[in-house]
Short mmCIF file of N, CA, C and O in Angstrom, two decimals:
data_model
loop_
_atom_site.label_atom_id
_atom_site.label_comp_id
_atom_site.label_asym_id
_atom_site.label_seq_id
_atom_site.Cartn_x
_atom_site.Cartn_y
_atom_site.Cartn_z
N UNK A 1 164.86 188.63 -48.90
CA UNK A 1 163.12 189.06 -48.40
C UNK A 1 162.71 187.52 -48.10
O UNK A 1 161.79 187.66 -47.43
N UNK A 2 162.50 186.76 -49.73
CA UNK A 2 162.01 185.53 -49.16
C UNK A 2 162.48 184.18 -48.38
O UNK A 2 161.88 184.27 -47.11
N UNK A 3 164.13 184.59 -48.03
CA UNK A 3 164.45 184.19 -46.90
C UNK A 3 163.62 183.91 -45.11
O UNK A 3 163.77 183.59 -44.30
N UNK A 4 163.48 185.42 -45.12
CA UNK A 4 163.46 186.10 -43.57
C UNK A 4 161.79 185.27 -43.50
O UNK A 4 161.26 184.62 -42.41
N UNK A 5 161.00 185.34 -44.45
CA UNK A 5 159.25 184.71 -44.09
C UNK A 5 159.68 182.99 -44.20
O UNK A 5 158.73 182.21 -43.53
N UNK A 6 160.43 183.17 -45.33
CA UNK A 6 160.85 181.38 -45.13
C UNK A 6 160.77 181.09 -43.51
O UNK A 6 160.52 179.83 -43.29
N UNK A 7 161.93 181.66 -43.08
CA UNK A 7 162.44 181.35 -41.82
C UNK A 7 161.48 181.66 -40.36
O UNK A 7 161.31 180.54 -39.79
N UNK A 8 160.52 182.44 -40.83
CA UNK A 8 159.36 182.44 -40.10
C UNK A 8 158.39 181.60 -40.11
O UNK A 8 157.49 181.08 -39.34
N UNK A 9 158.47 181.19 -41.60
CA UNK A 9 157.38 179.53 -41.46
C UNK A 9 157.77 177.95 -41.40
O UNK A 9 157.25 177.66 -40.68
N UNK A 10 159.23 178.81 -41.14
CA UNK A 10 159.83 177.20 -40.31
C UNK A 10 159.43 177.40 -38.96
O UNK A 10 159.52 176.04 -38.69
N UNK A 11 160.01 178.44 -38.68
CA UNK A 11 159.90 178.27 -37.24
C UNK A 11 158.61 178.18 -36.81
O UNK A 11 157.71 177.33 -36.02
N UNK A 12 157.67 178.38 -37.63
CA UNK A 12 155.57 178.56 -37.42
C UNK A 12 155.54 177.19 -37.13
O UNK A 12 154.70 176.67 -36.69
N UNK A 13 156.31 176.35 -38.39
CA UNK A 13 156.30 174.92 -38.53
C UNK A 13 156.57 174.42 -37.09
O UNK A 13 155.86 173.20 -36.96
N UNK A 14 157.43 174.52 -37.21
CA UNK A 14 158.25 174.16 -35.80
C UNK A 14 157.78 173.94 -34.19
O UNK A 14 157.30 173.25 -33.97
N UNK A 15 156.82 175.03 -34.21
CA UNK A 15 156.26 175.88 -33.33
C UNK A 15 155.13 174.50 -32.76
O UNK A 15 154.35 173.97 -32.11
N UNK A 16 154.39 174.52 -34.42
CA UNK A 16 153.12 173.34 -34.52
C UNK A 16 153.11 172.42 -34.37
O UNK A 16 152.76 171.16 -33.54
N UNK A 17 154.25 171.61 -34.65
CA UNK A 17 155.15 170.25 -34.31
C UNK A 17 155.04 170.02 -32.76
O UNK A 17 154.69 169.52 -32.42
N UNK A 18 155.77 171.09 -32.48
CA UNK A 18 155.96 171.01 -30.75
C UNK A 18 154.64 170.66 -30.18
O UNK A 18 154.44 170.19 -29.12
N UNK A 19 153.65 172.20 -30.78
CA UNK A 19 152.25 171.92 -30.17
C UNK A 19 151.83 170.59 -30.22
O UNK A 19 150.76 170.08 -29.28
N UNK A 20 152.23 170.32 -31.60
CA UNK A 20 151.08 168.71 -31.75
C UNK A 20 151.43 168.16 -30.96
O UNK A 20 150.89 167.38 -30.83
N UNK A 21 152.88 167.57 -30.63
CA UNK A 21 153.22 166.76 -29.94
C UNK A 21 153.18 166.69 -28.69
O UNK A 21 152.64 166.03 -28.26
N UNK A 22 153.10 168.31 -28.14
CA UNK A 22 152.54 168.00 -26.46
C UNK A 22 151.15 167.89 -26.40
O UNK A 22 150.92 167.60 -25.22
N UNK A 23 150.41 168.09 -27.48
CA UNK A 23 149.03 167.68 -27.51
C UNK A 23 148.70 166.04 -27.41
O UNK A 23 147.96 165.61 -26.95
N UNK A 24 149.44 165.58 -28.14
CA UNK A 24 149.45 164.18 -28.50
C UNK A 24 150.43 163.66 -26.98
O UNK A 24 149.34 162.32 -26.75
N UNK A 25 151.24 163.83 -26.59
CA UNK A 25 151.19 163.69 -25.32
C UNK A 25 150.37 163.42 -24.10
O UNK A 25 149.90 162.53 -23.35
N UNK A 26 149.84 164.34 -24.08
CA UNK A 26 148.76 165.36 -23.25
C UNK A 26 147.42 164.28 -23.46
O UNK A 26 147.10 163.48 -22.74
N UNK A 27 147.17 163.80 -24.58
CA UNK A 27 145.82 162.55 -25.35
C UNK A 27 146.42 161.45 -24.50
O UNK A 27 145.95 160.74 -24.18
N UNK A 28 147.91 161.04 -25.00
CA UNK A 28 147.97 159.93 -24.49
C UNK A 28 148.19 159.25 -23.03
O UNK A 28 147.76 158.29 -23.16
N UNK A 29 148.44 160.65 -22.80
CA UNK A 29 148.46 160.55 -21.04
C UNK A 29 146.54 160.40 -20.18
O UNK A 29 146.30 159.42 -19.43
N UNK A 30 146.00 160.99 -20.97
CA UNK A 30 144.43 160.99 -20.90
C UNK A 30 144.30 159.75 -21.06
O UNK A 30 142.99 159.09 -20.25
N UNK A 31 144.42 159.12 -22.08
CA UNK A 31 144.05 157.54 -22.59
C UNK A 31 144.42 157.02 -21.81
O UNK A 31 143.76 155.96 -20.88
N UNK A 32 145.37 156.77 -21.08
CA UNK A 32 146.03 155.75 -20.26
C UNK A 32 145.13 155.59 -19.09
O UNK A 32 145.18 155.13 -18.04
N UNK A 33 144.86 157.08 -18.21
CA UNK A 33 144.53 157.01 -16.99
C UNK A 33 143.03 156.52 -17.48
O UNK A 33 143.06 156.25 -16.48
N UNK A 34 142.83 157.06 -18.40
CA UNK A 34 141.15 156.60 -18.67
C UNK A 34 141.25 154.72 -18.97
O UNK A 34 140.16 154.33 -18.22
N UNK A 35 141.96 154.45 -19.32
CA UNK A 35 142.25 152.93 -19.32
C UNK A 35 142.25 152.23 -17.94
O UNK A 35 142.17 151.16 -18.17
N UNK A 36 143.10 153.02 -17.52
CA UNK A 36 143.69 152.62 -16.20
C UNK A 36 142.02 152.42 -15.45
O UNK A 36 142.01 151.63 -14.37
N UNK A 37 141.56 153.62 -15.30
CA UNK A 37 140.49 153.67 -14.26
C UNK A 37 139.42 152.79 -15.18
O UNK A 37 138.59 151.88 -14.42
N UNK A 38 139.24 152.36 -16.22
CA UNK A 38 138.37 151.06 -16.89
C UNK A 38 138.33 149.90 -16.33
O UNK A 38 137.86 148.95 -16.26
N UNK A 39 140.14 149.59 -16.45
CA UNK A 39 140.85 148.44 -16.07
C UNK A 39 139.77 148.18 -14.39
O UNK A 39 139.86 147.05 -13.92
N UNK A 40 140.06 149.33 -13.08
CA UNK A 40 140.30 148.93 -12.17
C UNK A 40 138.58 149.36 -11.98
O UNK A 40 137.87 148.11 -11.16
N UNK A 41 137.77 149.80 -12.97
CA UNK A 41 135.80 149.48 -12.74
C UNK A 41 135.96 147.80 -12.96
O UNK A 41 134.72 147.17 -12.42
N UNK A 42 136.10 147.84 -13.99
CA UNK A 42 136.00 146.13 -14.32
C UNK A 42 136.53 145.34 -13.58
O UNK A 42 135.25 144.26 -12.91
N UNK A 43 137.88 145.45 -12.73
CA UNK A 43 137.81 144.50 -11.66
C UNK A 43 136.59 144.52 -10.44
O UNK A 43 136.73 143.76 -10.02
N UNK A 44 136.60 145.56 -10.12
CA UNK A 44 135.34 146.25 -8.82
C UNK A 44 134.35 145.12 -9.21
O UNK A 44 133.31 144.74 -8.44
N UNK A 45 133.85 145.56 -10.62
CA UNK A 45 132.60 145.01 -11.24
C UNK A 45 132.65 143.02 -11.02
O UNK A 45 131.71 142.51 -10.11
N UNK A 46 134.19 142.69 -11.65
CA UNK A 46 134.09 141.15 -10.84
C UNK A 46 134.29 140.75 -9.67
O UNK A 46 133.79 139.76 -9.35
N UNK A 47 134.45 141.57 -8.37
CA UNK A 47 134.71 142.09 -7.70
C UNK A 47 133.03 141.40 -6.79
O UNK A 47 132.18 140.82 -5.83
N UNK A 48 132.51 142.74 -7.11
CA UNK A 48 131.24 143.00 -6.58
C UNK A 48 130.24 142.20 -7.27
O UNK A 48 129.38 141.29 -6.20
N UNK A 49 129.62 141.58 -8.71
CA UNK A 49 128.92 140.74 -8.54
C UNK A 49 128.59 139.39 -8.02
O UNK A 49 127.70 139.51 -7.50
N UNK A 50 129.59 139.09 -7.71
CA UNK A 50 129.29 137.42 -6.53
C UNK A 50 129.04 137.84 -5.33
O UNK A 50 127.77 137.32 -4.93
N UNK A 51 129.32 139.24 -5.17
CA UNK A 51 128.45 139.64 -3.69
C UNK A 51 127.15 140.07 -3.80
O UNK A 51 126.69 139.90 -2.79
N UNK A 52 126.99 140.49 -4.94
CA UNK A 52 125.66 140.94 -4.91
C UNK A 52 124.72 139.46 -4.99
O UNK A 52 123.68 139.44 -4.69
N UNK A 53 125.31 138.76 -5.56
CA UNK A 53 124.42 137.25 -5.84
C UNK A 53 124.14 136.90 -4.62
O UNK A 53 122.84 136.16 -4.21
N UNK A 54 125.38 136.85 -3.89
CA UNK A 54 125.14 135.82 -2.56
C UNK A 54 124.55 136.74 -1.42
O UNK A 54 123.13 136.36 -1.10
N UNK A 55 124.49 138.43 -1.40
CA UNK A 55 123.32 139.20 -1.21
C UNK A 55 121.60 138.68 -1.18
O UNK A 55 121.18 138.66 0.10
N UNK A 56 121.47 139.27 -2.85
CA UNK A 56 120.38 138.53 -2.91
C UNK A 56 119.71 136.90 -2.56
O UNK A 56 118.60 136.90 -1.94
N UNK A 57 120.66 136.14 -2.42
CA UNK A 57 120.65 134.71 -2.09
C UNK A 57 119.65 134.90 -0.35
O UNK A 57 119.12 134.39 0.30
N UNK A 58 120.96 135.64 0.48
CA UNK A 58 120.53 136.08 1.45
C UNK A 58 119.31 136.60 1.71
O UNK A 58 118.69 136.17 2.57
N UNK A 59 119.24 137.55 0.65
CA UNK A 59 117.78 138.11 1.56
C UNK A 59 116.74 137.32 1.07
O UNK A 59 116.20 137.52 1.97
N UNK A 60 116.84 136.72 0.05
CA UNK A 60 115.54 135.33 -0.20
C UNK A 60 115.33 134.26 0.83
O UNK A 60 114.55 134.34 1.48
N UNK A 61 116.47 134.26 1.40
CA UNK A 61 116.28 133.36 2.20
C UNK A 61 116.15 133.95 3.91
O UNK A 61 115.33 132.87 4.66
N UNK A 62 116.61 135.49 4.31
CA UNK A 62 115.63 136.08 5.29
C UNK A 62 114.40 135.84 5.28
O UNK A 62 113.74 135.45 5.95
N UNK A 63 114.09 136.20 3.74
CA UNK A 63 111.99 136.20 3.81
C UNK A 63 111.83 135.11 4.19
O UNK A 63 110.60 134.68 5.20
N UNK A 64 112.70 133.91 3.46
CA UNK A 64 111.81 132.62 3.89
C UNK A 64 111.61 132.22 5.41
O UNK A 64 111.04 131.57 5.85
N UNK A 65 112.87 132.13 5.79
CA UNK A 65 112.90 132.20 7.39
C UNK A 65 111.80 133.05 8.19
O UNK A 65 111.17 132.44 8.76
N UNK A 66 111.68 134.17 7.79
CA UNK A 66 110.96 134.80 8.74
C UNK A 66 108.95 134.38 7.95
O UNK A 66 108.31 134.21 9.16
N UNK A 67 109.41 134.21 7.02
CA UNK A 67 107.59 133.77 6.69
C UNK A 67 107.55 132.55 7.45
O UNK A 67 106.59 131.60 8.19
N UNK A 68 108.62 131.41 7.54
CA UNK A 68 108.44 129.93 8.30
C UNK A 68 108.37 130.08 9.76
O UNK A 68 107.33 129.87 10.38
N UNK A 69 108.95 131.46 10.23
CA UNK A 69 108.92 131.65 11.80
C UNK A 69 107.11 131.89 11.96
O UNK A 69 106.36 131.81 12.80
N UNK A 70 106.99 133.16 11.25
CA UNK A 70 105.78 133.06 11.00
C UNK A 70 104.64 131.65 11.15
O UNK A 70 103.68 131.87 12.37
N UNK A 71 104.49 131.15 10.37
CA UNK A 71 103.68 130.29 10.36
C UNK A 71 103.81 129.34 11.34
O UNK A 71 102.72 128.90 11.62
N UNK A 72 105.27 128.81 12.03
CA UNK A 72 105.63 127.82 12.76
C UNK A 72 104.69 128.59 14.11
O UNK A 72 103.87 127.89 15.17
N UNK A 73 105.11 130.24 14.75
CA UNK A 73 104.19 130.80 15.56
C UNK A 73 102.67 130.44 15.27
O UNK A 73 101.96 130.50 15.98
N UNK A 74 101.67 130.68 14.28
CA UNK A 74 100.86 130.35 14.16
C UNK A 74 100.23 129.16 14.28
O UNK A 74 99.36 128.79 14.83
N UNK A 75 100.86 127.72 14.13
CA UNK A 75 100.56 126.27 14.38
C UNK A 75 100.71 126.51 15.94
O UNK A 75 100.12 125.76 16.74
N UNK A 76 101.74 127.12 16.84
CA UNK A 76 101.93 126.70 18.04
C UNK A 76 100.38 127.74 18.74
O UNK A 76 100.27 127.02 19.50
N UNK A 77 100.23 128.47 18.25
CA UNK A 77 99.10 129.21 18.84
C UNK A 77 98.07 128.35 18.47
O UNK A 77 97.12 128.20 19.32
N UNK A 78 97.53 127.74 17.70
CA UNK A 78 96.67 127.17 16.93
C UNK A 78 96.63 125.67 17.74
O UNK A 78 95.63 125.38 18.07
N UNK A 79 98.26 125.19 17.81
CA UNK A 79 98.14 124.01 18.81
C UNK A 79 97.91 124.43 20.70
O UNK A 79 97.17 123.67 21.44
N UNK A 80 98.41 125.74 20.93
CA UNK A 80 97.79 125.53 22.54
C UNK A 80 96.31 126.05 22.22
O UNK A 80 95.77 125.46 23.53
N UNK A 81 95.29 126.78 22.01
CA UNK A 81 94.19 126.88 21.36
C UNK A 81 93.21 125.13 21.45
O UNK A 81 92.95 124.98 22.42
N UNK A 82 94.35 124.31 20.52
CA UNK A 82 93.63 123.10 20.68
C UNK A 82 93.69 122.41 21.74
O UNK A 82 92.88 121.62 22.66
N UNK A 83 94.58 122.40 22.76
CA UNK A 83 95.11 121.88 23.42
C UNK A 83 94.09 122.58 24.82
O UNK A 83 93.55 121.80 25.64
N UNK A 84 93.94 123.56 24.93
CA UNK A 84 93.08 124.17 25.64
C UNK A 84 91.81 124.20 26.00
O UNK A 84 91.17 123.14 26.88
N UNK A 85 91.06 123.98 24.83
CA UNK A 85 89.86 123.26 24.17
C UNK A 85 89.71 122.42 24.67
O UNK A 85 88.69 121.88 25.21
N UNK A 86 90.31 121.35 24.48
CA UNK A 86 90.30 119.99 24.66
C UNK A 86 90.39 119.69 26.42
O UNK A 86 89.62 118.69 26.60
N UNK A 87 91.40 120.22 26.97
CA UNK A 87 91.41 120.23 28.31
C UNK A 87 90.26 120.84 28.65
O UNK A 87 89.25 120.36 29.58
N UNK A 88 89.63 121.75 28.57
CA UNK A 88 88.47 122.64 28.64
C UNK A 88 87.17 121.28 28.28
O UNK A 88 86.06 121.11 29.39
N UNK A 89 87.25 120.99 26.98
CA UNK A 89 85.77 120.11 26.65
C UNK A 89 86.01 118.53 27.59
O UNK A 89 84.74 118.42 28.10
N UNK A 90 87.08 118.29 28.20
CA UNK A 90 87.34 116.89 28.62
C UNK A 90 86.56 117.58 29.86
O UNK A 90 86.40 116.16 30.96
N UNK A 91 86.52 118.66 30.59
CA UNK A 91 86.16 118.79 31.72
C UNK A 91 84.98 119.05 32.16
O UNK A 91 84.43 118.79 33.28
N UNK A 92 83.99 119.46 31.03
CA UNK A 92 82.73 119.87 30.84
C UNK A 92 82.07 118.43 30.69
O UNK A 92 82.19 117.57 30.07
N UNK A 93 80.84 118.25 30.90
CA UNK A 93 80.35 117.19 30.81
C UNK A 93 78.75 118.16 29.61
O UNK A 93 78.78 119.27 29.93
N UNK A 94 78.35 117.87 29.18
CA UNK A 94 78.03 118.09 27.81
C UNK A 94 76.18 118.73 28.56
O UNK A 94 75.22 119.71 28.15
N UNK A 95 75.68 118.27 29.68
CA UNK A 95 74.47 118.45 30.74
C UNK A 95 75.24 119.81 31.29
O UNK A 95 73.73 120.82 31.18
N UNK A 96 76.06 120.55 31.75
CA UNK A 96 76.29 121.10 32.66
C UNK A 96 76.70 122.57 31.59
O UNK A 96 75.54 123.34 31.68
N UNK A 97 77.14 122.22 30.45
CA UNK A 97 77.31 123.57 29.78
C UNK A 97 77.47 123.72 28.21
O UNK A 97 78.72 123.76 27.91
N UNK A 98 76.53 123.42 28.02
CA UNK A 98 76.34 122.80 25.89
C UNK A 98 76.99 124.14 25.13
O UNK A 98 77.27 123.98 24.59
N UNK A 99 76.14 125.21 26.12
CA UNK A 99 76.76 126.80 25.21
C UNK A 99 78.50 126.61 25.02
O UNK A 99 79.03 126.79 24.56
N UNK A 100 78.84 126.65 26.51
CA UNK A 100 80.22 126.67 26.53
C UNK A 100 80.99 125.49 25.61
O UNK A 100 81.71 125.84 25.06
N UNK A 101 80.71 124.83 25.46
CA UNK A 101 80.92 122.79 24.52
C UNK A 101 80.81 123.53 23.46
O UNK A 101 82.12 123.64 22.40
N UNK A 102 79.90 124.11 22.66
CA UNK A 102 80.07 124.55 21.16
C UNK A 102 80.70 125.65 21.25
O UNK A 102 81.34 125.74 19.92
N UNK A 103 80.84 126.57 22.26
CA UNK A 103 82.07 127.69 21.77
C UNK A 103 83.46 126.97 22.00
O UNK A 103 84.33 127.57 21.00
N UNK A 104 83.33 126.05 22.39
CA UNK A 104 85.15 125.60 22.63
C UNK A 104 85.44 124.48 20.94
O UNK A 104 86.52 124.57 20.59
N UNK A 105 84.77 124.11 20.61
CA UNK A 105 84.72 123.39 18.89
C UNK A 105 84.80 124.30 18.21
O UNK A 105 85.37 124.63 17.35
#
């Protein structure tokens, strides 16, 4: 009677060993997949970081250019106004239109 019980226990032990090996194989497979995924993410990060920095620099440069263009446009407008005022002032005599002269100044 002890012999069949021993055989049953040995079979159960063998089945548990097989299940443990299967679980370990699955665990190893998942670990490999996750490690591979992590390696790919690190590689992607190494690729993206310089692109991100370059994009930031381009955005700053673009903003600087927009501000510069706006300032140059303002200077052009002021220069045009000054030229018009100068030509009008030079064509007026003080006696003719003193109020117009003051407005242009």
